[in-house]
Tab-separated table of C-alpha atoms in Angstrom:
chain	number	residue	atom	x	y	z
A	38	MET	CA	-24.736	-5.976	18.919
A	39	THR	CA	-22.138	-8.145	20.968
A	40	LYS	CA	-20.587	-5.155	22.332
A	41	ASN	CA	-16.815	-4.803	21.940
A	42	LYS	CA	-16.690	-7.152	20.158
A	43	SER	CA	-12.734	-7.623	17.927
A	44	ILE	CA	-12.309	-7.371	14.282
A	45	TRP	CA	-9.118	-7.506	12.874
A	46	LEU	CA	-8.458	-6.007	9.332
A	47	ILE	CA	-5.410	-7.446	6.767
A	48	ASN	CA	-4.894	-4.680	4.072
A	49	GLN	CA	-1.492	-5.098	3.044
A	50	TYR	CA	-1.680	-1.184	1.099
A	51	LEU	CA	-3.875	0.394	3.846
A	52	THR	CA	-3.510	3.453	5.176
A	53	THR	CA	-4.232	5.434	8.324
A	54	PRO	CA	-3.247	9.561	8.537
A	55	GLU	CA	-1.535	8.927	11.210
A	56	LEU	CA	0.468	6.417	9.209
A	57	ASN	CA	0.381	9.071	5.911
A	58	GLY	CA	0.150	7.849	2.485
A	59	GLU	CA	-3.435	7.679	0.369
A	60	GLY	CA	-6.691	6.045	0.039
A	61	HIS	CA	-8.174	6.024	3.537
A	62	ARG	CA	-10.977	3.805	3.320
A	63	HIS	CA	-10.483	0.986	5.640
A	64	SER	CA	-9.557	3.928	8.566
A	65	TYR	CA	-12.817	5.572	7.803
A	66	LEU	CA	-14.724	2.249	7.992
A	67	ALA	CA	-12.357	1.753	11.211
A	68	GLN	CA	-13.236	4.815	13.257
A	69	GLU	CA	-17.141	4.413	12.758
A	70	TRP	CA	-16.647	1.142	13.972
A	71	ILE	CA	-15.172	1.554	17.003
A	72	ASP	CA	-17.982	4.467	17.295
A	73	LYS	CA	-20.250	1.941	17.231
A	74	GLY	CA	-18.849	-0.735	20.643
A	75	TYR	CA	-15.972	-2.540	18.352
A	76	ASP	CA	-12.839	-3.365	19.306
A	77	VAL	CA	-10.431	-2.887	15.603
A	78	THR	CA	-6.962	-3.802	15.031
A	79	LEU	CA	-5.875	-2.795	11.046
A	80	ILE	CA	-2.491	-5.309	10.496
A	81	THR	CA	-0.647	-3.590	7.380
A	82	SER	CA	2.891	-3.657	5.493
A	83	SER	CA	5.590	-0.990	7.263
A	84	TYR	CA	6.026	-0.003	3.365
A	85	SER	CA	3.108	0.594	0.296
A	86	HIS	CA	3.909	1.915	-2.725
A	87	ILE	CA	0.311	3.207	-2.804
A	88	GLY	CA	0.442	7.025	-0.807
A	89	ASN	CA	4.936	6.115	-0.893
A	90	ARG	CA	3.790	4.749	2.724
A	91	HIS	CA	7.375	3.387	4.245
A	92	ASN	CA	7.051	3.188	8.534
A	93	SER	CA	10.389	2.080	9.865
A	94	PHE	CA	10.796	0.309	12.937
A	95	LYS	CA	13.064	-1.765	14.750
A	96	GLY	CA	12.029	-5.626	14.466
A	97	LEU	CA	9.845	-7.381	12.592
A	98	PHE	CA	6.071	-6.064	14.002
A	99	SER	CA	4.804	-3.128	15.169
A	100	VAL	CA	2.007	-1.846	17.322
A	101	GLN	CA	0.851	0.702	16.784
A	102	ASN	CA	-2.113	3.053	18.981
A	103	ASP	CA	-2.269	6.483	17.679
A	104	ASN	CA	-5.776	6.399	17.191
A	105	ILE	CA	-6.293	2.859	15.297
A	106	ARG	CA	-5.342	-0.214	16.889
A	107	THR	CA	-2.680	-0.597	14.086
A	108	LEU	CA	0.154	-3.297	14.003
A	109	LEU	CA	2.966	-3.053	11.125
A	110	ILE	CA	4.245	-6.273	9.804
A	111	LYS	CA	8.287	-5.219	8.100
A	112	GLY	CA	8.138	-5.164	4.551
A	113	ASN	CA	10.513	-5.004	1.825
A	114	VAL	CA	10.698	-1.574	-0.518
A	115	TYR	CA	10.465	-1.902	-3.946
A	116	LYS	CA	9.881	1.210	-6.884
A	117	ASP	CA	8.230	-0.999	-9.564
A	118	THR	CA	4.517	-1.677	-9.038
A	119	ASN	CA	4.821	-4.690	-11.571
A	120	GLY	CA	8.420	-6.113	-10.676
A	121	PHE	CA	10.325	-9.566	-9.267
A	122	LEU	CA	10.079	-6.918	-5.345
A	123	ARG	CA	6.079	-6.867	-5.230
A	124	ILE	CA	5.523	-9.967	-5.276
A	125	LEU	CA	8.313	-11.291	-3.136
A	126	SER	CA	6.213	-8.074	-0.643
A	127	TRP	CA	3.161	-10.246	-0.810
A	128	LEU	CA	5.291	-13.778	0.071
A	129	ILE	CA	7.011	-12.009	2.612
A	130	PHE	CA	3.957	-10.253	3.906
A	131	SER	CA	2.104	-13.184	4.486
A	132	PHE	CA	4.537	-15.623	5.785
A	133	LEU	CA	5.424	-12.923	8.975
A	134	LEU	CA	1.162	-13.427	8.889
A	135	PHE	CA	1.843	-16.632	10.704
A	136	PHE	CA	4.236	-14.968	13.626
A	137	ILE	CA	2.205	-11.820	15.064
A	138	PRO	CA	1.903	-11.035	18.083
A	139	THR	CA	-1.153	-12.417	19.123
A	140	LYS	CA	-1.210	-12.361	22.124
A	141	LYS	CA	-0.810	-8.260	22.108
A	142	LEU	CA	-4.004	-8.163	19.959
A	143	PRO	CA	-7.882	-8.871	21.458
A	144	LYS	CA	-9.107	-11.950	20.331
A	145	PRO	CA	-10.384	-11.877	17.193
A	146	ASP	CA	-14.025	-12.232	16.119
A	147	ILE	CA	-14.048	-11.083	12.889
A	148	ILE	CA	-11.217	-11.352	10.455
A	149	ILE	CA	-11.064	-9.164	7.161
A	150	VAL	CA	-8.961	-10.476	4.027
A	151	SER	CA	-9.276	-7.116	1.343
A	152	SER	CA	-7.199	-7.648	-1.986
A	153	ILE	CA	-4.776	-7.466	-3.415
A	154	SER	CA	-3.178	-9.399	-2.084
A	155	LEU	CA	-4.714	-12.487	-1.810
A	156	LEU	CA	-2.426	-14.690	0.463
A	157	PRO	CA	-4.047	-13.578	3.167
A	158	ILE	CA	-6.563	-15.738	2.554
A	159	LEU	CA	-4.248	-18.701	3.246
A	160	ASN	CA	-3.192	-17.573	6.885
A	161	VAL	CA	-6.302	-17.456	7.978
A	162	VAL	CA	-7.605	-20.718	6.455
A	163	TYR	CA	-5.223	-22.593	7.410
A	164	TYR	CA	-3.971	-20.541	10.890
A	165	PHE	CA	-6.508	-18.126	11.991
A	166	LYS	CA	-9.283	-19.971	11.240
A	167	LYS	CA	-7.858	-22.816	13.950
A	168	LYS	CA	-6.521	-20.683	16.588
A	169	PHE	CA	-9.734	-19.151	16.663
A	170	LYS	CA	-12.035	-21.120	15.973
A	171	ASN	CA	-15.555	-19.032	16.304
A	172	ALA	CA	-13.871	-15.921	13.516
A	173	LYS	CA	-16.548	-15.037	11.035
A	174	PHE	CA	-13.654	-14.765	7.516
A	175	ILE	CA	-14.923	-11.787	5.368
A	176	LEU	CA	-13.048	-11.728	2.163
A	177	GLU	CA	-13.298	-7.503	0.681
A	178	ILE	CA	-12.327	-7.549	-3.333
A	179	ARG	CA	-11.166	-4.375	-3.888
A	180	ASP	CA	-9.708	-5.341	-7.516
A	181	ILE	CA	-10.398	-8.744	-8.850
A	182	TRP	CA	-7.122	-10.706	-9.264
A	183	PRO	CA	-5.705	-12.771	-11.390
A	184	LEU	CA	-7.893	-11.370	-14.313
A	185	SER	CA	-6.357	-8.214	-13.550
A	186	LEU	CA	-2.720	-9.487	-14.418
A	187	ILE	CA	-4.359	-11.623	-17.149
A	188	GLU	CA	-6.595	-8.743	-18.562
A	189	ILE	CA	-4.693	-5.576	-17.711
A	190	GLY	CA	-1.322	-6.689	-17.112
A	191	GLY	CA	-1.309	-9.340	-20.065
A	192	PHE	CA	0.009	-12.366	-18.190
A	193	SER	CA	-1.023	-15.787	-19.507
A	194	PRO	CA	-3.472	-17.892	-17.641
A	195	LYS	CA	-1.019	-21.153	-18.263
A	196	ASN	CA	0.978	-18.909	-16.189
A	197	LEU	CA	1.809	-20.969	-12.851
A	198	PHE	CA	2.076	-18.328	-10.446
A	199	ILE	CA	-1.608	-16.632	-12.535
A	200	LYS	CA	-2.602	-20.781	-11.476
A	201	PHE	CA	-1.537	-20.423	-8.057
A	202	LEU	CA	-3.580	-17.289	-7.426
A	203	SER	CA	-6.295	-18.415	-9.206
A	204	TRP	CA	-6.848	-21.859	-6.515
A	205	VAL	CA	-5.905	-19.067	-3.896
A	206	GLU	CA	-8.638	-16.993	-4.812
A	207	LYS	CA	-11.408	-19.879	-5.469
A	208	LEU	CA	-10.546	-21.183	-2.098
A	209	GLY	CA	-10.980	-17.517	-1.045
A	210	TYR	CA	-14.632	-17.579	-2.188
A	211	LYS	CA	-15.267	-21.200	-0.808
A	212	LYS	CA	-14.259	-20.547	2.724
A	213	ALA	CA	-15.608	-16.580	2.899
A	214	GLU	CA	-18.849	-17.087	5.925
A	215	HIS	CA	-18.776	-13.653	3.386
A	216	ILE	CA	-17.803	-11.874	0.685
A	217	VAL	CA	-17.745	-8.444	-0.275
A	218	SER	CA	-16.310	-6.774	-3.489
A	219	LEU	CA	-16.625	-2.757	-4.205
A	220	LEU	CA	-17.514	-3.500	-7.584
A	221	MET	CA	-20.875	-4.049	-7.931
A	222	ASP	CA	-21.341	-6.874	-10.613
A	223	THR	CA	-18.557	-8.692	-8.613
A	224	ASN	CA	-20.791	-11.959	-7.652
A	225	GLN	CA	-21.000	-12.725	-11.500
A	226	HIS	CA	-17.447	-13.494	-11.636
A	227	ILE	CA	-17.612	-15.669	-7.834
A	228	LYS	CA	-20.269	-17.635	-9.710
A	229	GLU	CA	-18.080	-18.287	-12.855
A	230	VAL	CA	-15.362	-19.261	-10.578
A	231	LEU	CA	-17.124	-21.380	-8.438
A	232	GLY	CA	-19.732	-22.768	-11.126
A	233	ASN	CA	-22.540	-22.302	-8.272
A	234	ASN	CA	-24.206	-19.220	-5.809
A	235	ASN	CA	-23.293	-21.394	-3.250
A	236	PHE	CA	-21.368	-18.014	-1.718
A	237	LYS	CA	-23.225	-14.932	0.216
A	238	TYR	CA	-22.239	-11.354	-1.626
A	239	THR	CA	-22.765	-7.944	-0.621
A	240	TRP	CA	-21.382	-4.700	-3.032
A	241	ILE	CA	-19.868	-2.117	0.128
A	242	SER	CA	-18.970	0.335	-2.462
A	243	ASN	CA	-15.803	3.167	-1.603
A	244	GLY	CA	-17.387	6.502	-0.157
A	245	TYR	CA	-16.890	9.780	0.559
A	246	ASN	CA	-15.782	10.741	4.787
A	247	LEU	CA	-18.055	14.078	5.203
A	248	GLU	CA	-16.655	14.332	8.809
A	249	ASP	CA	-12.873	15.083	7.386
A	250	PRO	CA	-12.357	18.845	7.634
A	251	SER	CA	-9.022	18.648	5.761
A	252	TYR	CA	-11.168	18.055	2.467
A	253	TYR	CA	-11.609	21.396	0.926
A	254	GLN	CA	-8.246	24.153	1.302
A	255	PRO	CA	-7.877	26.148	-1.522
A	256	ILE	CA	-5.433	25.347	-4.374
A	257	ALA	CA	-3.002	27.480	-5.698
A	258	ALA	CA	-3.927	30.609	-7.461
A	259	ASP	CA	-1.702	30.122	-10.312
A	260	VAL	CA	-3.316	26.951	-10.887
A	261	VAL	CA	-6.653	29.024	-10.806
A	262	ASN	CA	-5.159	31.498	-12.846
A	263	LYS	CA	-4.271	29.353	-15.876
A	264	ILE	CA	-8.050	27.567	-16.266
A	265	PRO	CA	-9.807	30.049	-18.584
A	266	LYS	CA	-12.642	32.125	-17.434
A	267	ASP	CA	-14.422	32.011	-20.847
A	268	LYS	CA	-14.330	28.918	-22.246
A	269	PHE	CA	-16.393	25.563	-20.901
A	270	ILE	CA	-13.675	23.666	-18.930
A	271	VAL	CA	-13.475	19.726	-18.989
A	272	GLY	CA	-11.642	18.265	-15.609
A	273	TYR	CA	-9.878	15.427	-15.245
A	274	THR	CA	-8.251	14.341	-11.634
A	275	GLY	CA	-6.532	11.353	-10.603
A	276	ALA	CA	-3.595	9.039	-12.174
A	277	LEU	CA	-2.381	9.368	-15.626
A	278	GLY	CA	-1.584	5.732	-16.468
A	279	ILE	CA	-2.272	2.789	-18.872
A	280	ALA	CA	-5.025	1.450	-17.252
A	281	ASN	CA	-6.756	5.338	-17.284
A	282	SER	CA	-7.088	5.257	-20.749
A	283	MET	CA	-7.027	9.223	-21.236
A	284	GLU	CA	-5.130	9.061	-24.906
A	285	THR	CA	-8.886	9.171	-26.039
A	286	ALA	CA	-9.853	12.222	-24.120
A	287	ILE	CA	-6.244	13.867	-25.664
A	288	GLU	CA	-7.721	12.929	-28.676
A	289	ALA	CA	-11.280	14.043	-28.261
A	290	PHE	CA	-9.819	17.219	-27.554
A	291	ASN	CA	-7.097	17.581	-30.779
A	292	SER	CA	-10.702	17.306	-32.470
A	293	LEU	CA	-12.243	20.335	-30.865
A	294	LYS	CA	-9.933	23.297	-31.210
A	295	THR	CA	-11.894	25.066	-33.011
A	296	GLU	CA	-14.933	25.097	-30.019
A	297	ASP	CA	-14.894	26.468	-26.743
A	298	VAL	CA	-13.775	23.654	-25.070
A	299	THR	CA	-10.894	23.305	-22.669
A	300	LEU	CA	-9.138	19.798	-20.840
A	301	CYS	CA	-7.955	20.314	-17.722
A	302	ILE	CA	-5.711	17.362	-16.267
A	303	LEU	CA	-4.947	17.197	-12.604
A	304	GLY	CA	-2.589	14.272	-11.901
A	305	ASN	CA	1.099	12.431	-12.615
A	306	GLY	CA	1.533	9.003	-14.115
A	307	ASN	CA	3.013	6.737	-16.340
A	308	GLU	CA	1.592	8.133	-19.214
A	309	LYS	CA	2.056	12.375	-18.649
A	310	ASP	CA	4.991	12.349	-20.915
A	311	ASN	CA	3.587	10.542	-23.738
A	312	LEU	CA	-0.152	12.296	-23.418
A	313	ILE	CA	1.777	15.611	-23.536
A	314	LYS	CA	2.814	14.650	-27.009
A	315	ARG	CA	-0.710	13.492	-28.366
A	316	ALA	CA	-1.389	16.917	-27.275
A	317	LYS	CA	0.912	18.466	-29.574
A	318	ASN	CA	0.936	21.767	-27.743
A	319	ASN	CA	-3.081	22.176	-27.892
A	320	PRO	CA	-3.748	25.471	-26.037
A	321	ASN	CA	-7.294	23.611	-25.265
A	322	ILE	CA	-5.598	20.994	-23.231
A	323	ILE	CA	-3.731	22.045	-20.030
A	324	PHE	CA	-2.063	19.103	-18.245
A	325	PHE	CA	-1.255	20.498	-13.739
A	326	ASP	CA	0.825	18.824	-11.639
A	327	ALA	CA	-0.869	16.718	-8.830
A	328	VAL	CA	-1.736	18.328	-5.781
A	329	ASN	CA	-3.103	17.241	-2.261
A	330	LYS	CA	-6.118	15.189	-1.875
A	331	ASN	CA	-7.220	17.925	0.030
A	332	GLN	CA	-7.378	20.332	-2.502
A	333	VAL	CA	-9.042	18.293	-5.237
A	334	GLN	CA	-12.245	20.176	-4.353
A	335	SER	CA	-10.962	23.353	-4.987
A	336	PHE	CA	-9.736	22.694	-8.688
A	337	LEU	CA	-13.600	20.828	-8.953
A	338	SER	CA	-15.246	23.482	-8.273
A	339	ASN	CA	-13.412	25.387	-11.602
A	340	CYS	CA	-15.217	23.072	-13.691
A	341	ASP	CA	-18.307	22.770	-16.027
A	342	LEU	CA	-17.741	19.196	-16.547
A	343	LEU	CA	-15.515	16.601	-15.116
A	344	PHE	CA	-14.240	13.100	-17.318
A	345	PHE	CA	-13.019	9.900	-16.235
A	346	SER	CA	-12.210	6.924	-18.639
A	347	SER	CA	-11.630	3.370	-18.626
A	348	LYS	CA	-9.258	0.930	-21.056
A	349	ASN	CA	-11.864	-0.973	-23.384
A	350	LEU	CA	-11.552	-4.596	-21.272
A	351	ASP	CA	-13.728	-7.118	-20.724
A	352	ILE	CA	-12.692	-7.406	-16.807
A	353	TYR	CA	-14.450	-3.852	-16.006
A	354	ARG	CA	-17.994	-5.352	-17.190
A	355	PHE	CA	-17.504	-6.359	-13.208
A	356	GLY	CA	-17.646	-2.548	-12.260
A	357	ILE	CA	-15.803	-0.108	-11.651
A	358	SER	CA	-15.152	2.132	-8.611
A	359	ALA	CA	-12.724	4.710	-8.593
A	360	ASN	CA	-12.474	6.778	-5.795
A	361	LYS	CA	-12.551	10.121	-8.218
A	362	THR	CA	-16.223	9.124	-8.654
A	363	PHE	CA	-17.081	10.087	-5.315
A	364	GLU	CA	-15.052	13.339	-5.773
A	365	TYR	CA	-16.397	13.687	-8.757
A	366	MET	CA	-19.708	13.530	-6.685
A	367	TYR	CA	-19.415	16.229	-4.116
A	368	SER	CA	-18.528	18.612	-6.760
A	369	GLY	CA	-21.610	18.732	-7.760
A	370	LYS	CA	-20.915	18.270	-11.014
A	371	PRO	CA	-21.941	16.124	-14.005
A	372	ILE	CA	-19.639	13.052	-14.733
A	373	ILE	CA	-19.100	11.633	-18.277
A	374	LEU	CA	-17.244	8.445	-17.837
A	375	SER	CA	-16.573	5.965	-20.266
A	376	ALA	CA	-16.142	2.725	-19.166
A	377	PRO	CA	-17.328	-0.415	-20.847
A	378	THR	CA	-19.683	-0.820	-17.519
A	379	ARG	CA	-23.307	-2.325	-16.888
A	380	ASN	CA	-24.479	-1.157	-13.773
A	381	ASN	CA	-22.956	2.019	-11.803
A	382	VAL	CA	-23.613	4.359	-9.616
A	383	ILE	CA	-23.321	7.139	-12.303
A	384	GLU	CA	-26.295	5.906	-13.916
A	385	LYS	CA	-27.945	5.177	-10.917
A	386	ALA	CA	-27.551	9.030	-9.548
A	387	ASN	CA	-28.957	9.882	-12.675
A	388	CYS	CA	-25.778	12.752	-12.199
A	389	GLY	CA	-24.120	12.115	-15.974
A	390	SER	CA	-23.610	9.904	-18.435
A	391	VAL	CA	-21.203	6.687	-19.316
A	392	ILE	CA	-20.189	5.754	-23.338
A	393	PRO	CA	-18.265	3.234	-24.864
A	394	ALA	CA	-14.746	3.185	-24.094
A	395	GLU	CA	-12.345	4.348	-26.105
A	396	ASN	CA	-14.736	5.936	-28.420
A	397	THR	CA	-13.984	9.541	-29.585
A	398	GLU	CA	-16.335	10.116	-31.438
A	399	ALA	CA	-18.502	9.351	-28.644
A	400	LEU	CA	-16.883	11.458	-26.471
A	401	ILE	CA	-16.737	14.778	-28.292
A	402	ASN	CA	-20.412	13.953	-28.716
A	403	GLU	CA	-20.843	13.604	-25.403
A	404	ILE	CA	-18.977	17.021	-24.338
A	405	LEU	CA	-20.873	18.952	-27.362
A	406	LYS	CA	-24.279	17.420	-25.793
A	407	TYR	CA	-22.973	18.963	-21.787
A	408	LYS	CA	-22.372	22.487	-23.220
A	409	ALA	CA	-25.014	23.093	-25.319
A	410	MET	CA	-27.592	21.905	-22.158
A	411	ASP	CA	-29.134	24.665	-19.968
A	412	PRO	CA	-26.673	25.576	-17.198
A	413	ILE	CA	-29.905	25.336	-15.025
A	414	LYS	CA	-29.863	21.634	-16.255
A	415	ARG	CA	-26.563	20.550	-16.152
A	416	LEU	CA	-26.121	22.249	-12.566
A	417	GLU	CA	-29.226	20.107	-11.461
A	418	MET	CA	-27.535	16.744	-13.496
A	419	GLY	CA	-24.279	17.650	-10.396
A	420	GLN	CA	-26.635	18.243	-8.019
A	421	ASN	CA	-28.283	14.821	-8.303
A	422	GLY	CA	-24.744	12.854	-7.552
A	423	LYS	CA	-24.095	14.891	-4.596
A	424	ALA	CA	-27.376	14.232	-2.920
A	425	TYR	CA	-27.035	10.344	-4.238
A	426	LEU	CA	-23.680	10.051	-2.391
A	427	ILE	CA	-24.407	11.605	0.734
A	428	GLU	CA	-27.652	9.713	1.304
A	429	ASN	CA	-25.760	6.300	0.300
A	430	ILE	CA	-22.032	6.219	-0.135
A	431	THR	CA	-20.827	8.269	3.488
A	432	TYR	CA	-18.353	6.138	5.191
A	433	LYS	CA	-20.677	6.002	7.783
A	434	THR	CA	-23.603	4.255	5.597
A	435	LEU	CA	-20.787	1.537	4.301
A	436	ALA	CA	-20.014	0.881	7.683
A	437	GLN	CA	-23.297	-0.044	8.340
A	438	LYS	CA	-23.146	-2.045	5.842
A	439	TYR	CA	-20.874	-4.089	6.884
A	440	ILE	CA	-21.861	-4.328	10.509
A	441	ASN	CA	-24.975	-5.870	9.334
A	442	ILE	CA	-23.052	-8.914	8.228
A	443	PHE	CA	-21.132	-8.786	11.238
A	444	GLN	CA	-24.599	-9.389	13.026
A	445	GLU	CA	-25.727	-12.786	10.597
């Protein structure tokens, strides 16, 4: 490895423990790279709706050096994640990115742009690659945009802004020296967009940080006490939005009222009130408010089986990389995923089942299958997931996959 090679990682929504917020993928990767001798600068907005992070400072830019060097770019605050102000935040971030104080930062050898937003692709292609001629451009796809806007958000492919984003997306695929995606089969989408295989691609999923001692804190006693001790417990943790499609689980448990099974849902979101109404005071469906991330494992330890789902949308054929997948796997419990995905770590690790999306009957049958399963076999299946995660999906392992790309 070339010692002290410099990396810039641009992600409008990234966060670190020092900045507060949720979703520390890039800070975990950055720390691993630093430990291997790389110099890392994270570049992000001062505001992110993810975790409701808002870092205030005077001026347009602030360089934080608490642990990992982080350049904050002044961003606008917005509440509606589907509204105009969020789109405006993309434009502001990309515009100000042209004027960042590059003299205060090490010259980059590697520039990583992590979507979304796609707009920093323009900054790299039309400015940074000209200013830093030998810098390697790596594009990381976390969500496939604008396809997500079309299939989940209901936007027309003919919408002018969607057409613009499609052009930016294709530009990124053409100009990146390497493309990384959290979704296993994004390369199939890239091939469809470009019409060829002339690109380098690596799947690097989300992961789990084994070195974080704060990951396990006991959950409050009043939560534990509400979880039945004499029933088969199916658990869900995370957001309760339209994309999470939890109405299928509610319908399934409304049909399982006579069975000794209980669905425990831990989380908040726009759809929570609607889900509570759908549950119709079913005593076998219990809702809990969201807790700190470090209490999630404590909650999962009280469950026998874990579940999550997606809408039956074509976009999920390229894969799913929800953080809860890896939290679930680390818990050592078997998992049911209800989604239209072809390749996934649950089947690779042999730690659960994948069933059709939005299929209530299939979900009922699968729950009853696990309930009837020998507890030792259920435990072995759950432990398969934990073992696979520790061997393949820790941030130390994922960071090395990136290092292999850096050294190409």
